[in-house]
PDB file of C-alpha atoms in Angstrom:
ATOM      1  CA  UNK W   1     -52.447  12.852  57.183  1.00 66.00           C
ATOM      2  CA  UNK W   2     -49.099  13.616  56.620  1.00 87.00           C
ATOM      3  CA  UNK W   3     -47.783  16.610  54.565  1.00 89.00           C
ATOM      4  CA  UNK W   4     -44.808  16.602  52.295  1.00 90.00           C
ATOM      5  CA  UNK W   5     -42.871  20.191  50.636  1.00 93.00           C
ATOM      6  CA  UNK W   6     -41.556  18.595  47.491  1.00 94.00           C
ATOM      7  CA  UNK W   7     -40.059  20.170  44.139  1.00 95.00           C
ATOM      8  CA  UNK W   8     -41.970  18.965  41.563  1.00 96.00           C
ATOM      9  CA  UNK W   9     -42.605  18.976  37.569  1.00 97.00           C
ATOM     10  CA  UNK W  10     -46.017  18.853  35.772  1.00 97.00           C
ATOM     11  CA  UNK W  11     -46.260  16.039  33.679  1.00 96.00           C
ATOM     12  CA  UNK W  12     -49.721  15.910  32.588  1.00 93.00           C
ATOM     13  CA  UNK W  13     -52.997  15.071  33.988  1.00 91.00           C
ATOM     14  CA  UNK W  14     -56.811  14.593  33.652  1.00 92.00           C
ATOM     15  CA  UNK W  15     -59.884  16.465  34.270  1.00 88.00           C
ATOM     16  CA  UNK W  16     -62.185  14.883  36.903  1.00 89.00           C
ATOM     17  CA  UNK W  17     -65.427  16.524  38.515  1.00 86.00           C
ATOM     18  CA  UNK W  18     -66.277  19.975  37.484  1.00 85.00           C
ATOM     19  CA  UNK W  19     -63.268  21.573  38.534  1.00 90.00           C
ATOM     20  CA  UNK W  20     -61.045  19.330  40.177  1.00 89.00           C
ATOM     21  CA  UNK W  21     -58.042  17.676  37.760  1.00 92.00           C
ATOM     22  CA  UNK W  22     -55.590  14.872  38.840  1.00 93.00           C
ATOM     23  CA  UNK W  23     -52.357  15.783  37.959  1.00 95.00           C
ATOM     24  CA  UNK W  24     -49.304  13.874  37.020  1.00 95.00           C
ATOM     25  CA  UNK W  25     -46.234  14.702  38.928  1.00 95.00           C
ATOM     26  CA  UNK W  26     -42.061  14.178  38.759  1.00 95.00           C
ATOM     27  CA  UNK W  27     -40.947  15.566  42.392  1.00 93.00           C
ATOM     28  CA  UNK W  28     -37.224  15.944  43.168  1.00 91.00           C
ATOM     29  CA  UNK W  29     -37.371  13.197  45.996  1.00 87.00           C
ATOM     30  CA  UNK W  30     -40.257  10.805  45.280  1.00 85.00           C
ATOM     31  CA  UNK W  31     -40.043  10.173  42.032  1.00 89.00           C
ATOM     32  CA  UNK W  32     -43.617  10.480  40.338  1.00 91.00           C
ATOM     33  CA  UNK W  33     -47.076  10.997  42.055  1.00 91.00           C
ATOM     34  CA  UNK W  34     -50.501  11.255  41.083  1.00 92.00           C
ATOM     35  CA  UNK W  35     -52.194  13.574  43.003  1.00 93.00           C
ATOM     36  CA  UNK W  36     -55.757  15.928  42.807  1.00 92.00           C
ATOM     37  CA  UNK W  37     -55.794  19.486  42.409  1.00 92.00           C
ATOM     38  CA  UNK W  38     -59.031  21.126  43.821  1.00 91.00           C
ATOM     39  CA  UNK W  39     -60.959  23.405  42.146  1.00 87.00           C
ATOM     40  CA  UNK W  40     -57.803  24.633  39.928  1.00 86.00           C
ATOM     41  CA  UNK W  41     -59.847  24.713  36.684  1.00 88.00           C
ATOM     42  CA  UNK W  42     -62.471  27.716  38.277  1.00 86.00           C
ATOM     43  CA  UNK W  43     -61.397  30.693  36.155  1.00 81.00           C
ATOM     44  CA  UNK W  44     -60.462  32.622  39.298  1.00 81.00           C
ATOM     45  CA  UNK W  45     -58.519  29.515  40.953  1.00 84.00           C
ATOM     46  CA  UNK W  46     -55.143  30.370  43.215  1.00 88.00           C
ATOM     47  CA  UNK W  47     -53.552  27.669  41.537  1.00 88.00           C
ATOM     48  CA  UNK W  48     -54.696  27.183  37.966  1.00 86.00           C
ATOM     49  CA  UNK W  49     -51.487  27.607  36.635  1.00 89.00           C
ATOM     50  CA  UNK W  50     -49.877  25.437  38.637  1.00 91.00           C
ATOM     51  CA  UNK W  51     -51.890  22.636  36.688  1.00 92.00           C
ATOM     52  CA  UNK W  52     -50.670  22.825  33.416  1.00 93.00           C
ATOM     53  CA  UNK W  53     -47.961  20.896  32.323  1.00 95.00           C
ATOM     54  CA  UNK W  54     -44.484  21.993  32.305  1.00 97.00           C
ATOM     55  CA  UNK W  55     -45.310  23.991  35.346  1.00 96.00           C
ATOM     56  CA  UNK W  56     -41.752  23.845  38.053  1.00 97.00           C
ATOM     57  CA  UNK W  57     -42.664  24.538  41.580  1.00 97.00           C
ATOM     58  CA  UNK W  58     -42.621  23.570  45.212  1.00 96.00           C
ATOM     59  CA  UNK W  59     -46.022  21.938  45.723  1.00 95.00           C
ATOM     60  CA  UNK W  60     -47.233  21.488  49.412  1.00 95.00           C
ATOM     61  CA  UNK W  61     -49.247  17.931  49.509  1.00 93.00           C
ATOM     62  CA  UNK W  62     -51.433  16.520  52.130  1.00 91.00           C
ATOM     63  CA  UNK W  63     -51.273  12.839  51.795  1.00 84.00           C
ATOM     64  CA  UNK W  64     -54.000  10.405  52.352  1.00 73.00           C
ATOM     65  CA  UNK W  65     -55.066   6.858  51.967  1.00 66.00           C
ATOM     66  CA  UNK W  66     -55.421   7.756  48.298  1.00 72.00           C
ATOM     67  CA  UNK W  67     -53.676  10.404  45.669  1.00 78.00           C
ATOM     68  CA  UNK W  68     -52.230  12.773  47.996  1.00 89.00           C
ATOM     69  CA  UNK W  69     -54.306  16.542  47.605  1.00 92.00           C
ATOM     70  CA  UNK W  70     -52.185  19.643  46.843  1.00 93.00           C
ATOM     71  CA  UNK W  71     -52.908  22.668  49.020  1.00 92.00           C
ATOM     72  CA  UNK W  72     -50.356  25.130  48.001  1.00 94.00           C
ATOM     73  CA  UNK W  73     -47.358  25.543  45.296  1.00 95.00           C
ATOM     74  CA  UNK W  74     -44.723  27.994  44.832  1.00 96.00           C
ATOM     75  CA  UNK W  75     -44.705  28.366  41.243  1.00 96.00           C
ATOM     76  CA  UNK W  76     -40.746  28.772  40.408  1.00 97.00           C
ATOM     77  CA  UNK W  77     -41.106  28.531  36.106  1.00 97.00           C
ATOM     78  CA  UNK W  78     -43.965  27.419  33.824  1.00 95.00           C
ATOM     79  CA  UNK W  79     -42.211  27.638  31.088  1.00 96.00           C
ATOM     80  CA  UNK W  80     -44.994  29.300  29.315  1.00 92.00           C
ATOM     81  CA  UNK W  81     -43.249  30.466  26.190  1.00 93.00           C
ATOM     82  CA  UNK W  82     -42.883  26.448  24.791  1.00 95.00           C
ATOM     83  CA  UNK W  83     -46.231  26.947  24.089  1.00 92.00           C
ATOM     84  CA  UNK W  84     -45.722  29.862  21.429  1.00 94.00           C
ATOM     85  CA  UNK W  85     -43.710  27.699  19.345  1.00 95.00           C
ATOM     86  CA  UNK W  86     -45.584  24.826  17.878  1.00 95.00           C
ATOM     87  CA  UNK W  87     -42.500  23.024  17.115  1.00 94.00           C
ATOM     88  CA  UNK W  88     -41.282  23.494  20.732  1.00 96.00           C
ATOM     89  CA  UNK W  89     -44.192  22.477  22.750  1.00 96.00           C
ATOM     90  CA  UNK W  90     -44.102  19.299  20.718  1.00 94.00           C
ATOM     91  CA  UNK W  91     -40.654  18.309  21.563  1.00 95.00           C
ATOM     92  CA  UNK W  92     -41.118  19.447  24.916  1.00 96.00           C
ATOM     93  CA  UNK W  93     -44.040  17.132  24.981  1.00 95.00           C
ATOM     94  CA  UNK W  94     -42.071  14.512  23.807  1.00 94.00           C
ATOM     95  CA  UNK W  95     -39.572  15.422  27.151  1.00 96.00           C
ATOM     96  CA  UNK W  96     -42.322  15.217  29.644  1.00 95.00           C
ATOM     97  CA  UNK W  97     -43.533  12.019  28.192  1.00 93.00           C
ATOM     98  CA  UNK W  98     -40.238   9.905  28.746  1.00 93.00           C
ATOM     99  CA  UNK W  99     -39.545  11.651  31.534  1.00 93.00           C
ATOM    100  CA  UNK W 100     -42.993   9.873  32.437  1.00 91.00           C
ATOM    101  CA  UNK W 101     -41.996   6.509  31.250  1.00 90.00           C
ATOM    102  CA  UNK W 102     -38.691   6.295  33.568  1.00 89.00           C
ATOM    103  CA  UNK W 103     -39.444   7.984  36.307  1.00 83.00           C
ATOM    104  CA  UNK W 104     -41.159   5.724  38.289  1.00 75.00           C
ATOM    105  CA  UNK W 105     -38.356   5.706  41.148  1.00 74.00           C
ATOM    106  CA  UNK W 106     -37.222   9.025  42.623  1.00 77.00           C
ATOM    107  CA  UNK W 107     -34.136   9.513  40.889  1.00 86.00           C
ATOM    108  CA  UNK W 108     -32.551  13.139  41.075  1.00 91.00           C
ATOM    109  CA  UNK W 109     -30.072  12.666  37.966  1.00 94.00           C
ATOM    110  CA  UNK W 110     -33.487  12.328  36.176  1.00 95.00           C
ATOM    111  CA  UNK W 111     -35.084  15.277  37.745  1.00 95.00           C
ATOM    112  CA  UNK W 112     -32.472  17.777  37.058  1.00 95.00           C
ATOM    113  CA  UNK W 113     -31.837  16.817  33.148  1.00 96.00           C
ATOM    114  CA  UNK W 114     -35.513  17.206  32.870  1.00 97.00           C
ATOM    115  CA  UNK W 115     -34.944  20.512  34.355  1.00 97.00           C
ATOM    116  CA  UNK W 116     -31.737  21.558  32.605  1.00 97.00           C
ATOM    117  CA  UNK W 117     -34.075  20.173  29.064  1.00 98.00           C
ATOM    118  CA  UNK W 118     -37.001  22.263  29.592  1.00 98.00           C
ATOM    119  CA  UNK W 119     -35.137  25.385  30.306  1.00 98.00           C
ATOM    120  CA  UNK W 120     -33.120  24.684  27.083  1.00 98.00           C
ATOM    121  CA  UNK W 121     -35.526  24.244  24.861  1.00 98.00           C
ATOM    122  CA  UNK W 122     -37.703  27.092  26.815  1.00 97.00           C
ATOM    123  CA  UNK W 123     -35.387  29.432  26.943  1.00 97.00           C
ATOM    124  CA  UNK W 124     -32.509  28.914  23.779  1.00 96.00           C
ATOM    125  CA  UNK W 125     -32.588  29.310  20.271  1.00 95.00           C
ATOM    126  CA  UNK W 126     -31.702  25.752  19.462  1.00 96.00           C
ATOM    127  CA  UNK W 127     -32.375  23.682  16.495  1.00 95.00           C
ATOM    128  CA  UNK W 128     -35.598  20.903  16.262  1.00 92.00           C
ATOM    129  CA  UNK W 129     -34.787  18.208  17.676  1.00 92.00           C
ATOM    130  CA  UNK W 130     -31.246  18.742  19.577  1.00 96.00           C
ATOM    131  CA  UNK W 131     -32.497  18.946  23.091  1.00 97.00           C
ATOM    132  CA  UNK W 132     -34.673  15.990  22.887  1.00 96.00           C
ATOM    133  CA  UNK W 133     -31.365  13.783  21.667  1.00 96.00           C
ATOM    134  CA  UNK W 134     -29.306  15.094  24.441  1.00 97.00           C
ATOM    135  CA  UNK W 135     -31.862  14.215  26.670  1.00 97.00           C
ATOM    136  CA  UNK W 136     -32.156  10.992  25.307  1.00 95.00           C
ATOM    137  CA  UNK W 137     -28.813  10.305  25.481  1.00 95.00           C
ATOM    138  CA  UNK W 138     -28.469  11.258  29.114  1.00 96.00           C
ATOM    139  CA  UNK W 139     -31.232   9.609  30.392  1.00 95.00           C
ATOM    140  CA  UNK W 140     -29.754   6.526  28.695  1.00 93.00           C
ATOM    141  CA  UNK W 141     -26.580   6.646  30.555  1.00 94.00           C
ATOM    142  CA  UNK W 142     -28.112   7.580  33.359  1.00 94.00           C
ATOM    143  CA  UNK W 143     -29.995   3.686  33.304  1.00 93.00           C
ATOM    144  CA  UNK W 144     -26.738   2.262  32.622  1.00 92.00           C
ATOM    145  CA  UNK W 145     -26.843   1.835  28.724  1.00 93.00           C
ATOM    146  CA  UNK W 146     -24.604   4.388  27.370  1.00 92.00           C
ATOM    147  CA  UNK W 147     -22.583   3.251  24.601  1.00 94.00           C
ATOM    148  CA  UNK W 148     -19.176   4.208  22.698  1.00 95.00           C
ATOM    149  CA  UNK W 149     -19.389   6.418  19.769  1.00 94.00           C
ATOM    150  CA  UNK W 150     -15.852   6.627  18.889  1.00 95.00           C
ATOM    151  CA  UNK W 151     -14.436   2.107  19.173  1.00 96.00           C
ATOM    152  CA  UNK W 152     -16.575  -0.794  17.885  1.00 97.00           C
ATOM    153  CA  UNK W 153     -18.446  -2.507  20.961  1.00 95.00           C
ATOM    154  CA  UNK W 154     -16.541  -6.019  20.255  1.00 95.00           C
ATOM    155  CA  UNK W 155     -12.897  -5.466  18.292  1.00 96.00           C
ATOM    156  CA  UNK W 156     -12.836  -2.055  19.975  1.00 96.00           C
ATOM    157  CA  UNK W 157     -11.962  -1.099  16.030  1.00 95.00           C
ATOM    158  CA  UNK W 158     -11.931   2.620  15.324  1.00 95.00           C
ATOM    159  CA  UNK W 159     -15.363   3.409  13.776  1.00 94.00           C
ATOM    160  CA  UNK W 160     -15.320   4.944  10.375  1.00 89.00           C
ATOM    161  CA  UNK W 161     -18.386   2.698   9.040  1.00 92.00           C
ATOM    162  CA  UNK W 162     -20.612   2.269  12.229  1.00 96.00           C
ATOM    163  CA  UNK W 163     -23.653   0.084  12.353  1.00 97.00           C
ATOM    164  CA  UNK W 164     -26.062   0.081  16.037  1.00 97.00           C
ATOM    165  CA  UNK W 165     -26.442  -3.610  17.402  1.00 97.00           C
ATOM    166  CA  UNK W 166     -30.078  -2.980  18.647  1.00 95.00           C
ATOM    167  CA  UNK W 167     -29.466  -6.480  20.408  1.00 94.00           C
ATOM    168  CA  UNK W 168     -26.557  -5.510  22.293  1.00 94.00           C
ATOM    169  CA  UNK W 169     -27.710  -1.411  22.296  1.00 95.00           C
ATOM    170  CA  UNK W 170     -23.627  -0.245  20.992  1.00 96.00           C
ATOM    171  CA  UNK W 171     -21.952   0.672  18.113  1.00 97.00           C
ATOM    172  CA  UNK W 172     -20.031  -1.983  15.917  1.00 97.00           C
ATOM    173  CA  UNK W 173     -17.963  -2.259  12.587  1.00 96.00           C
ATOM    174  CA  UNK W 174     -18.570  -3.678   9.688  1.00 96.00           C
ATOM    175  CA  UNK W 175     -17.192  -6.815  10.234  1.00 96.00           C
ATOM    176  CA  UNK W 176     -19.166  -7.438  13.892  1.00 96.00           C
ATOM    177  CA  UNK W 177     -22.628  -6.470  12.429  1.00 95.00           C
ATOM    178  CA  UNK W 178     -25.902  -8.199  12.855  1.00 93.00           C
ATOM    179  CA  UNK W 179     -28.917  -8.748  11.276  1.00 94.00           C
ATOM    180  CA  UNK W 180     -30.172  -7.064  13.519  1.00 94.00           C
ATOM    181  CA  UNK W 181     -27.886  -3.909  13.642  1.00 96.00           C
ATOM    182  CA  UNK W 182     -28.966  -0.916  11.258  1.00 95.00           C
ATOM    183  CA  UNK W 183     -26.295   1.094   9.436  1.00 95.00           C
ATOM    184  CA  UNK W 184     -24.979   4.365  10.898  1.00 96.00           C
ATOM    185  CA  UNK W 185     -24.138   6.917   8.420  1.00 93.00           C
ATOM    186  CA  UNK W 186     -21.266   9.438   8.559  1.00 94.00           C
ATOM    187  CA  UNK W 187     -22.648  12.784   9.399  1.00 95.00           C
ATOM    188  CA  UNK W 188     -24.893  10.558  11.881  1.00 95.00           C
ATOM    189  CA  UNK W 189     -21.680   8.716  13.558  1.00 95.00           C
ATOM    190  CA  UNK W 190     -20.214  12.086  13.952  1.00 95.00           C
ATOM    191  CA  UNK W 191     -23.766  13.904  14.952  1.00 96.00           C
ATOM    192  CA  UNK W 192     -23.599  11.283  18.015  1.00 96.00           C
ATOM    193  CA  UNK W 193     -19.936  12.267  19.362  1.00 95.00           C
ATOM    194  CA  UNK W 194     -20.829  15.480  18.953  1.00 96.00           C
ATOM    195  CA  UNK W 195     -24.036  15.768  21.162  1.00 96.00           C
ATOM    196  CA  UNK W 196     -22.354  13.160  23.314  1.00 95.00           C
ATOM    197  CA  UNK W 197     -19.933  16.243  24.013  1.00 95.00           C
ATOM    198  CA  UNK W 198     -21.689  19.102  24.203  1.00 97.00           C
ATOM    199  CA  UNK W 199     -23.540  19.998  27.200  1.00 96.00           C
ATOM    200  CA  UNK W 200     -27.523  21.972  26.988  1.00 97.00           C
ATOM    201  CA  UNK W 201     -25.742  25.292  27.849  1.00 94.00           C
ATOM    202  CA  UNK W 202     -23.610  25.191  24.245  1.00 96.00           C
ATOM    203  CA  UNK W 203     -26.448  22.932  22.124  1.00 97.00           C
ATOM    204  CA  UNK W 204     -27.483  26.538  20.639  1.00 96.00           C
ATOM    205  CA  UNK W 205     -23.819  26.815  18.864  1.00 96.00           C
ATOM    206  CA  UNK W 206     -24.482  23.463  17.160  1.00 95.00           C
ATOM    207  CA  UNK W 207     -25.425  22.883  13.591  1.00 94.00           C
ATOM    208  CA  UNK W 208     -25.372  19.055  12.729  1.00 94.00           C
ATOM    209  CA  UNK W 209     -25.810  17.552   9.565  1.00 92.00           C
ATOM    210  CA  UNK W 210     -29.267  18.060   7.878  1.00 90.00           C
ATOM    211  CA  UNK W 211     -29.030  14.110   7.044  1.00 87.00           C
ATOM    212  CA  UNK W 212     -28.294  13.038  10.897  1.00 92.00           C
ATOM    213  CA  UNK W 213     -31.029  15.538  12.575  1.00 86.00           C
ATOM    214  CA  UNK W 214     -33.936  12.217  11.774  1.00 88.00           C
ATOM    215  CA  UNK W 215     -31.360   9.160  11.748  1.00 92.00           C
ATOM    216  CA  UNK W 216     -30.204  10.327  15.458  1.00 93.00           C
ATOM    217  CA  UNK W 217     -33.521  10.620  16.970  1.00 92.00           C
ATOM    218  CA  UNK W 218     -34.202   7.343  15.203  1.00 92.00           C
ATOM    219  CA  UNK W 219     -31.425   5.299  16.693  1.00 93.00           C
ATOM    220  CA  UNK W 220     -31.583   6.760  19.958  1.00 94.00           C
ATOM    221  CA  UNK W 221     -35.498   6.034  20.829  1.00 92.00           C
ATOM    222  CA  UNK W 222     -35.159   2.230  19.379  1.00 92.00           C
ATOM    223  CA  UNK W 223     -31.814   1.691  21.864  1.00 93.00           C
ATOM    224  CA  UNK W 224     -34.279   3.092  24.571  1.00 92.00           C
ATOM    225  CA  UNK W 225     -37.345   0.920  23.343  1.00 91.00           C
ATOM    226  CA  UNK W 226     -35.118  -2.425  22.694  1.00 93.00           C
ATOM    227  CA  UNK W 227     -33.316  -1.625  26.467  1.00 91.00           C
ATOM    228  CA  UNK W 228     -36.569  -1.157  28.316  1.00 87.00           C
ATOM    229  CA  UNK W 229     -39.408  -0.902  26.610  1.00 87.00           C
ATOM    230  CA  UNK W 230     -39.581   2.636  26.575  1.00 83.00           C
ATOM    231  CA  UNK W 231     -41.622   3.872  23.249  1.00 82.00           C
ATOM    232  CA  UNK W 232     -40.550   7.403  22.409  1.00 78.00           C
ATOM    233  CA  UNK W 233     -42.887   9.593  21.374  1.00 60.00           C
ATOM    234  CA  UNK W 234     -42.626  10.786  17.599  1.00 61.00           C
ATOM    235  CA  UNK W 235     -42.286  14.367  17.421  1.00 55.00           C
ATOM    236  CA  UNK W 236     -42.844  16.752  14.661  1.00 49.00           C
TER     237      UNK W 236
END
C-alpha cells in the first residue's frame, strides 16, 4: 500500500457501518477522492472532527485497491463558525457542492479559491450571497469561460443595455441579442464589473444593488449549467 500526505477539503460524505463514514475529499494535488474514515463517528474518536464537512487539513492516506483509508489528519481550520449562521452554512454548502461538481481533476487554482471562499464567508462580515458570485465567477474563468462585462461579445459596443447570450455564455447589446439571451439590468450590469473587480479580501466593503443580489446569482449558475452542465445549487 502506498501512503500519500495531501492537503485536503471536506466535501461531504456518507455514513457506512456503525462507525465508519466515507468521506468526500478536494486535496491540493489529486483533485477529489473518496476515501473511509474508521471509526470517526465513536463519540470519543481522534478524528471525528476531521469528518465533517468544511473541515481543512493535511490528511495522511493509506491507499489500497479500493477508497484509500485515512490514518491521521492535521486539522489546520474547520471552519466551525459557518455553522452558527444559518444563512452562511447554506451558501457555504452551496461552495462545497460546485467545488464538487468541477473538481474532478487536481487543479490547484480550484483548490485555493475554495480556500480563499470558505475563509471569507467563515471569517467576514459579508453580505448573502457575494462570496458565492465571486466564486462563481472565478471558477468560471478558471475553465476558460470568463466573459466581458464592460464591450458587447460581437460589435465590441460599449454596454449600457446588456443582455447574456446563454448560447455563446457573454454579454451582448441590444442589437446582437438572441432568443435565447435574457436581459441584464443596470444595477445587475454594474453588480458584475464590480465583483469582477474586487477581490474576497475587500467583498466585506461592498454593498450592491438590492435588485442585482438574485439576478447575479441567476445569470452566473445558468452560464455555468449551459457551459458544462454544472447545476448550481439554490441557496437561501
Amino acid at each position: 500500500m502506498a501512503t500519500i500526505k495531501t492537503k485536503a477539503v471536506v466535501l461531504g460524505g456518507v455514513n457506512i457501518k456503525e462507525k465508519d463514514k466515507l468521506v468526500d475529499l478536494f486535496t491540493l494535488e489529486e483533485g477529489r477522492m473518496t476515501v473511509s474514515m474508521k471509526g470517526v463517528r465513536g463519540e470519543k474518536a481522534k478524528l471525528k472532527m476531521a469528518k465533517e464537512p468544511f473541515c481543512f487539513g493535511e490528511f495522511v492516506i493509506e491507499k489500497g485497491s479500493g477508497s484509500g483509508v485515512v490514518t491521521q489528519v492535521e486539522i489546520i481550520d474547520n471552519f466551525y463558525d459557518l455553522t452558527k449562521d444559518l444563512d452562511k452554512f447554506y451558501e457555504g454548502c452551496a461552495i462545497l457542492d460546485l467545488a464538487r461538481a468541477v473538481a474532478n481533476e487536481s487543479d490547484p487554482r480550484i483548490f485555493i479559491e475554495l480556500l480563499q471562499a470558505l475563509k471569507t464567508l467563515c471569517y467576514e462580515n459579508v453580505k448573502k450571497y457575494y462570496v458565492f458570485d465571486k466564486f462563481l465567477l472565478k471558477i468560471t474563468e478558471i475553465l476558460g469561460f470568463s466573459f466581458d462585462k464592460t464591450n458587447c461579445e460581437s460589435c465590441k459596443a460599449n454596454l449600457n443595455l446588456a443582455y447574456f447570450d446563454l448560447n455563446k455564455g457573454c454579454l451582448v447589446c441590444p442589437n446582437c441579442k438572441t432568443e435565447n439571451s435574457i436581459k441584464v439590468g443596470k444595477d445587475t450590469l454594474k453588480a458584475l464589473q464590480i465583483l469582477s473587480e474586487t477581490d474576497y479580501d475587500k467583498l466585506a466593503s461592498l454593498t450592491l444593488a438590492v435588485t442585482s443580489e438574485k439576478e447575479v446569482l441567476k445569470i452566473l449558475a445558468l452560464n455555468l449549467e449551459w457551459r458544462v452542465g454544472v447545476r448550481v445549487l439554490k441557496i437561501k
